[in-house]
Short mmCIF file of C-alpha atoms in Angstrom, two decimals:
data_model
loop_
_atom_site.label_atom_id
_atom_site.label_comp_id
_atom_site.label_asym_id
_atom_site.label_seq_id
_atom_site.Cartn_x
_atom_site.Cartn_y
_atom_site.Cartn_z
CA MET L 1 -10.03 0.69 -15.16
CA HIS L 2 -11.74 -2.35 -16.67
CA SER L 3 -9.73 -4.20 -19.35
CA VAL L 4 -12.47 -3.60 -21.94
CA GLY L 5 -12.38 0.14 -21.29
CA LYS L 6 -8.59 0.15 -21.50
CA SER L 7 -8.62 -1.70 -24.82
CA TRP L 8 -11.17 0.70 -26.32
CA LEU L 9 -9.20 3.67 -24.99
CA LEU L 10 -6.03 2.27 -26.53
CA LEU L 11 -7.78 1.70 -29.86
CA THR L 12 -9.13 5.26 -29.83
CA GLY L 13 -5.60 6.50 -29.16
CA PHE L 14 -4.30 4.46 -32.09
CA ILE L 15 -6.88 5.93 -34.46
CA LEU L 16 -6.28 9.49 -33.26
CA PHE L 17 -2.53 9.07 -33.65
CA TYR L 18 -3.09 7.61 -37.12
CA ILE L 19 -5.08 10.70 -38.14
CA ILE L 20 -2.41 12.99 -36.66
CA TYR L 21 0.26 11.03 -38.53
CA LEU L 22 -1.61 11.52 -41.82
CA LEU L 23 -1.98 15.25 -41.12
CA PHE L 24 1.70 15.51 -40.28
CA GLY L 25 2.62 13.76 -43.52
CA ALA L 26 0.25 15.97 -45.49
CA LEU L 27 1.80 19.16 -44.05
CA VAL L 28 5.34 17.99 -44.77
CA PHE L 29 4.57 16.78 -48.29
CA SER L 30 2.67 19.96 -49.09
CA SER L 31 5.45 22.21 -47.81
CA ILE L 32 8.11 20.28 -49.73
CA GLU L 33 6.36 19.52 -53.00
CA ARG L 34 4.03 22.46 -53.64
CA PRO L 35 6.81 25.02 -54.34
CA VAL L 36 8.46 22.53 -56.71
CA GLU L 37 5.13 21.94 -58.43
CA ASP L 38 4.55 25.69 -58.81
CA LYS L 39 7.98 26.10 -60.39
CA LEU L 40 7.28 23.22 -62.78
CA ARG L 41 3.95 24.80 -63.77
CA HIS L 42 5.71 28.10 -64.43
CA ASP L 43 8.37 26.37 -66.51
CA MET L 44 5.73 24.52 -68.52
CA GLU L 45 3.84 27.75 -69.21
CA ALA L 46 7.07 29.40 -70.37
CA LEU L 47 7.84 26.38 -72.55
CA LYS L 48 4.37 26.55 -74.06
CA GLN L 49 4.71 30.26 -74.89
CA GLU L 50 8.16 29.65 -76.35
CA PHE L 51 6.84 26.85 -78.53
CA LEU L 52 3.89 28.93 -79.73
CA GLY L 53 6.23 31.83 -80.50
CA GLN L 54 8.26 29.84 -82.98
CA SER L 55 7.61 30.83 -86.56
CA CYS L 56 8.68 27.47 -87.90
CA VAL L 57 8.34 24.24 -85.98
CA ASN L 58 10.62 21.39 -86.97
CA ALA L 59 10.60 17.78 -85.82
CA ALA L 60 13.41 18.28 -83.30
CA SER L 61 11.73 21.18 -81.50
CA LEU L 62 8.39 19.34 -81.47
CA GLU L 63 10.00 16.23 -80.01
CA LYS L 64 11.78 18.29 -77.35
CA PHE L 65 8.50 19.97 -76.45
CA LEU L 66 6.62 16.68 -76.22
CA VAL L 67 9.28 15.05 -74.05
CA LYS L 68 9.09 17.88 -71.51
CA VAL L 69 5.29 17.88 -71.59
CA LEU L 70 5.07 14.13 -70.99
CA THR L 71 7.64 14.33 -68.19
CA ALA L 72 5.67 17.07 -66.45
CA ASN L 73 2.41 15.20 -66.99
CA LYS L 74 3.90 12.20 -65.19
CA TYR L 75 4.19 14.40 -62.10
CA GLY L 76 0.63 15.66 -62.45
CA VAL L 77 1.40 18.97 -64.18
CA SER L 78 -0.35 19.53 -67.50
CA VAL L 79 0.12 22.24 -70.11
CA LEU L 80 -3.65 22.44 -70.53
CA ARG L 81 -5.03 25.57 -68.90
CA ASN L 82 -8.10 23.89 -67.37
CA SER L 83 -6.01 21.04 -65.94
CA SER L 84 -3.64 23.28 -63.99
CA ALA L 85 -6.20 25.14 -61.88
CA THR L 86 -5.85 22.94 -58.77
CA SER L 87 -2.70 21.80 -57.04
CA ASN L 88 -1.81 18.17 -56.52
CA TRP L 89 -0.11 19.11 -53.26
CA ASP L 90 -2.68 21.10 -51.33
CA LEU L 91 -3.45 19.83 -47.82
CA ALA L 92 -6.26 17.44 -48.82
CA SER L 93 -4.38 16.04 -51.83
CA SER L 94 -1.21 15.62 -49.78
CA MET L 95 -3.18 13.79 -47.09
CA PHE L 96 -4.75 11.58 -49.75
CA PHE L 97 -1.26 10.78 -51.07
CA ALA L 98 -0.03 10.01 -47.54
CA ASN L 99 -3.01 7.70 -47.02
CA THR L 100 -2.35 5.76 -50.23
CA LEU L 101 1.30 5.53 -49.21
CA VAL L 102 0.82 4.00 -45.74
CA THR L 103 -2.04 1.71 -46.83
CA THR L 104 0.16 0.43 -49.73
CA VAL L 105 -2.60 1.22 -52.24
CA GLY L 106 -0.24 3.60 -54.08
CA TYR L 107 -2.13 4.74 -57.17
CA GLY L 108 0.96 6.49 -58.56
CA HIS L 109 -1.09 9.38 -59.98
CA THR L 110 0.95 11.76 -57.82
CA THR L 111 4.59 11.19 -57.00
CA PRO L 112 7.18 13.33 -55.19
CA LEU L 113 8.91 15.84 -57.45
CA SER L 114 11.93 16.58 -55.28
CA ASP L 115 14.67 14.40 -53.84
CA THR L 116 13.71 15.63 -50.38
CA GLY L 117 10.13 14.46 -50.94
CA LYS L 118 11.33 11.07 -52.12
CA ALA L 119 13.58 10.64 -49.07
CA PHE L 120 10.77 11.68 -46.73
CA SER L 121 8.42 9.20 -48.46
CA ILE L 122 10.79 6.37 -47.58
CA VAL L 123 11.00 7.33 -43.91
CA TYR L 124 7.28 8.10 -43.70
CA ALA L 125 6.26 4.76 -45.22
CA LEU L 126 8.81 2.87 -43.14
CA ILE L 127 6.97 3.98 -40.01
CA GLY L 128 3.48 4.42 -41.43
CA VAL L 129 2.96 1.05 -43.15
CA PRO L 130 3.50 -1.17 -40.08
CA PHE L 131 1.59 1.28 -37.89
CA THR L 132 -1.36 1.20 -40.30
CA MET L 133 -1.33 -2.59 -40.19
CA LEU L 134 -1.30 -2.39 -36.38
CA VAL L 135 -4.30 -0.05 -36.33
CA LEU L 136 -6.23 -2.22 -38.81
CA THR L 137 -5.47 -5.35 -36.78
CA ALA L 138 -6.58 -3.68 -33.55
CA CYS L 139 -9.84 -2.52 -35.17
CA VAL L 140 -10.57 -5.98 -36.59
CA GLN L 141 -9.84 -7.54 -33.20
CA ARG L 142 -12.52 -5.35 -31.62
CA LEU L 143 -15.01 -6.20 -34.38
CA MET L 144 -14.58 -9.96 -34.17
CA TYR L 145 -17.10 -10.45 -31.37
CA PRO L 146 -19.99 -8.23 -32.57
CA LEU L 147 -19.65 -9.18 -36.25
CA VAL L 148 -18.41 -12.78 -36.09
CA LEU L 149 -18.64 -14.57 -32.76
CA ALA L 150 -22.01 -13.20 -31.64
CA PRO L 151 -23.82 -13.82 -34.99
CA VAL L 152 -22.47 -17.39 -35.18
CA GLY L 153 -23.64 -18.03 -31.63
CA LEU L 154 -27.05 -16.55 -32.48
CA LEU L 155 -27.42 -18.88 -35.47
CA GLN L 156 -26.57 -21.86 -33.29
CA ARG L 157 -29.12 -20.83 -30.70
CA THR L 158 -31.78 -20.96 -33.42
CA GLY L 159 -31.05 -24.68 -33.76
CA MET L 160 -28.55 -24.61 -36.63
CA GLU L 161 -25.59 -26.99 -36.54
CA PRO L 162 -22.16 -25.37 -35.93
CA ARG L 163 -20.63 -25.95 -39.36
CA PRO L 164 -23.65 -24.79 -41.41
CA ALA L 165 -23.94 -21.82 -39.06
CA THR L 166 -20.41 -20.68 -39.87
CA VAL L 167 -21.03 -21.06 -43.61
CA VAL L 168 -24.29 -19.08 -43.46
CA HIS L 169 -22.62 -16.39 -41.40
CA PHE L 170 -19.70 -16.08 -43.81
CA LEU L 171 -22.04 -15.79 -46.81
CA LEU L 172 -24.07 -13.11 -45.03
CA LEU L 173 -20.92 -11.19 -44.11
CA LEU L 174 -19.63 -11.52 -47.68
CA THR L 175 -22.92 -10.17 -49.04
CA LEU L 176 -22.79 -7.26 -46.62
CA VAL L 177 -19.23 -6.37 -47.65
CA VAL L 178 -20.02 -6.60 -51.37
CA LEU L 179 -23.11 -4.39 -51.05
CA CYS L 180 -21.62 -1.79 -48.69
CA PHE L 181 -18.06 -1.58 -50.02
CA PHE L 182 -18.37 -2.42 -53.71
CA VAL L 183 -21.88 -1.88 -55.07
CA ALA L 184 -22.88 1.23 -53.08
CA PRO L 185 -19.51 3.02 -53.52
CA ALA L 186 -19.54 2.17 -57.24
CA ALA L 187 -22.90 3.90 -57.57
CA VAL L 188 -21.50 6.96 -55.78
CA PHE L 189 -18.32 7.03 -57.86
CA SER L 190 -20.23 6.71 -61.14
CA ALA L 191 -22.42 9.65 -60.08
CA VAL L 192 -19.61 11.91 -58.86
CA GLU L 193 -16.97 11.04 -61.46
CA VAL L 194 -18.43 12.09 -64.81
CA SER L 195 -16.23 9.83 -66.91
CA TRP L 196 -16.73 6.71 -64.76
CA SER L 197 -19.29 4.01 -65.43
CA PHE L 198 -20.77 1.76 -62.76
CA LEU L 199 -18.37 -1.00 -63.82
CA ASP L 200 -15.47 1.45 -63.48
CA GLY L 201 -16.60 2.11 -59.91
CA ILE L 202 -16.70 -1.61 -59.12
CA TYR L 203 -13.29 -2.02 -60.74
CA PHE L 204 -11.81 0.87 -58.74
CA SER L 205 -13.24 -0.46 -55.47
CA PHE L 206 -11.83 -3.93 -56.08
CA ILE L 207 -8.40 -2.68 -57.17
CA SER L 208 -8.21 -0.34 -54.17
CA LEU L 209 -9.43 -2.68 -51.42
CA CYS L 210 -7.11 -5.41 -52.68
CA THR L 211 -4.28 -2.81 -52.43
CA ILE L 212 -3.38 -3.38 -56.09
CA GLY L 213 -3.73 0.32 -56.91
CA LEU L 214 -3.11 0.38 -60.65
CA GLY L 215 -3.79 4.11 -60.81
CA ASP L 216 -5.81 4.13 -64.03
CA PHE L 217 -8.83 5.34 -62.03
CA VAL L 218 -8.22 7.84 -59.22
CA PRO L 219 -11.08 9.80 -57.58
CA GLY L 220 -10.91 13.55 -57.12
CA THR L 221 -8.50 14.30 -59.96
CA GLN L 222 -10.87 15.86 -62.49
CA PRO L 223 -10.46 19.63 -62.97
CA GLY L 224 -13.15 21.86 -61.54
CA GLN L 225 -14.64 19.14 -59.34
CA LYS L 226 -16.94 20.49 -56.64
CA TYR L 227 -16.09 19.83 -52.99
CA ARG L 228 -12.91 18.13 -54.13
CA GLN L 229 -11.16 18.26 -50.75
CA LEU L 230 -14.14 16.88 -48.84
CA TYR L 231 -14.51 14.19 -51.50
CA GLN L 232 -10.87 13.13 -51.10
CA VAL L 233 -11.20 12.90 -47.32
CA SER L 234 -14.35 10.78 -47.76
CA VAL L 235 -12.47 8.42 -50.09
CA MET L 236 -9.71 8.11 -47.48
CA VAL L 237 -12.24 7.06 -44.85
CA TYR L 238 -13.76 4.60 -47.31
CA LEU L 239 -10.36 3.06 -48.06
CA PHE L 240 -9.51 2.62 -44.37
CA VAL L 241 -12.86 1.11 -43.38
CA GLY L 242 -12.93 -1.00 -46.56
CA LEU L 243 -9.47 -2.43 -45.88
CA MET L 244 -10.56 -3.19 -42.33
CA MET L 245 -13.62 -5.09 -43.55
CA MET L 246 -11.60 -7.01 -46.13
CA TYR L 247 -9.22 -8.07 -43.38
CA LEU L 248 -12.18 -9.08 -41.19
CA LEU L 249 -13.62 -11.11 -44.07
CA LEU L 250 -10.35 -12.94 -44.67
CA ARG L 251 -9.93 -13.61 -40.97
CA THR L 252 -13.47 -14.98 -40.75
CA PHE L 253 -12.85 -17.28 -43.71
CA HIS L 254 -9.64 -18.52 -42.11
CA LYS L 255 -11.44 -19.36 -38.89
CA MET L 256 -14.24 -21.08 -40.81
CA ALA L 257 -11.60 -23.13 -42.64
CA ASP L 258 -10.13 -24.11 -39.28
CA LEU L 259 -13.52 -25.28 -38.04
CA HIS L 260 -14.18 -27.32 -41.19
CA GLY L 261 -10.71 -28.88 -41.11
CA LEU L 262 -9.63 -27.28 -44.39
CA THR L 263 -6.43 -25.79 -42.98
CA THR L 264 -5.49 -29.15 -41.47
CA PHE L 265 -6.22 -30.94 -44.76
CA LEU L 266 -4.04 -28.49 -46.70
CA GLN L 267 -1.43 -28.47 -43.91
CA LEU L 268 -1.78 -24.72 -43.43
CA PRO L 269 -1.28 -22.89 -40.13
CA ARG L 270 -4.41 -22.40 -38.06
CA CYS L 271 -5.69 -18.92 -37.35
CA GLU L 272 -4.10 -17.74 -34.11
CA GLU L 273 -6.22 -17.76 -30.98
CA THR L 274 -6.37 -14.04 -30.26
CA ASP L 275 -10.10 -13.36 -30.20
CA GLN L 276 -11.01 -12.89 -26.59
CA ASP L 277 -14.66 -12.17 -25.88
CA GLU L 278 -13.94 -9.13 -23.77
CA ASP L 279 -17.31 -7.58 -24.55
CA ARG L 280 -19.31 -10.54 -23.26
CA GLU L 281 -21.29 -10.25 -20.08
CA PRO L 282 -21.07 -13.32 -17.84
CA ILE L 283 -23.96 -15.69 -18.49
CA VAL L 284 -23.90 -17.14 -14.99
CA GLU L 285 -23.64 -14.69 -12.12
CA THR L 286 -21.02 -15.41 -9.51
CA ASN L 287 -22.48 -16.90 -6.35
CA HIS L 288 -21.58 -14.41 -3.65
CA GLU L 289 -22.36 -16.97 -0.97
CA ASP L 290 -19.43 -19.06 -2.05
CA GLN L 291 -17.05 -18.97 0.90
CA THR L 292 -13.83 -19.65 -1.00
CA PRO L 293 -10.84 -18.56 1.09
CA PRO L 294 -9.28 -15.32 -0.20
CA HIS L 295 -5.79 -16.80 -0.49
CA LEU L 296 -7.10 -19.55 -2.77
CA THR L 297 -8.94 -17.03 -4.90
CA GLU L 298 -5.82 -14.92 -5.33
CA LYS L 299 -3.79 -17.99 -6.21
CA ALA L 300 -6.34 -19.09 -8.82
CA ALA L 301 -6.48 -15.60 -10.32
CA SER L 302 -2.71 -15.48 -10.64
CA LYS L 303 -2.54 -18.80 -12.51
CA PRO L 304 -2.38 -18.52 -16.31
CA LEU L 305 -5.50 -19.58 -18.15
CA GLU L 306 -5.47 -22.80 -20.08
CA PRO L 307 -5.28 -22.28 -23.88
CA GLY L 308 -8.71 -23.80 -24.43
CA SER L 309 -10.44 -22.02 -21.59
CA GLN L 310 -11.17 -18.80 -23.47
CA PRO L 311 -14.28 -18.86 -25.68
CA SER L 312 -13.59 -18.15 -29.35
CA TYR L 313 -14.68 -18.99 -32.84
CA ASN L 314 -12.50 -22.10 -32.89
CA THR L 315 -14.05 -23.53 -29.71
CA ILE L 316 -17.30 -24.27 -31.54
CA ASN L 317 -18.00 -27.99 -31.60
CA LYS L 318 -16.97 -29.53 -34.94
CA GLY L 319 -19.59 -32.26 -34.75
#
């Protein structure tokens, strides 16, 4: 099989395994945490009825009630009737939690209730975080040619000098990322989330895609929200693709800095040479009339390529 086909097949396998890993985590978290959450809801309802049944409420009983209410609220269980209709540990919510865990976004709006859930979170993240970084890196590697190398080459073929071409390309890519992963999602979030403004949507997108995850704005947590599970899955896809594009943007900037000598000036490491143009078709066809002896051809093919022989972003002339 051709190396390009193998690489795409491997990437598809990575993505499928990533989805299966999220589903596995969601099933485990849901099976562990949902019974504990149901018990906590029952206890809070009993506490509420007990508090309402008191003929005389003193400061001590009120303080005890508030402490238990705030503790339960920290785990996503509210004493309010309309806030307890949906579970925080159904399959979609558990998958959303698993996604925020392995992408290190970690909003903190939902946390494991049991010691078993906490222990599983450690093991799950220990495997899931590096694997997520591997999948993101593999995806960005495949996107480097169609979104970075090819556009820069196209700008140069229009007569633009190499350095200005890289700057124009980076600005265009930055504009595309801002519009598609900040402005457009903010408009969607402000429309779906009743209490969010457009600025709140921009703020949430920035906090999420920078993996800061403060947790003051979390989508899909309002009671009675329509298509909540589908909405949470859509946000998961947005987070994964958005993180991938942020990584691509940073990698493009690093390569542009290499070309302009900024990394050398600041004595920073250059971006590694890992972008092989596997998708490129050969510009010059091989001359089949060339009578090179087979043993010489095999010897040449077995020799390692020189570091500068592979075309990449950094091979653009710095003139």
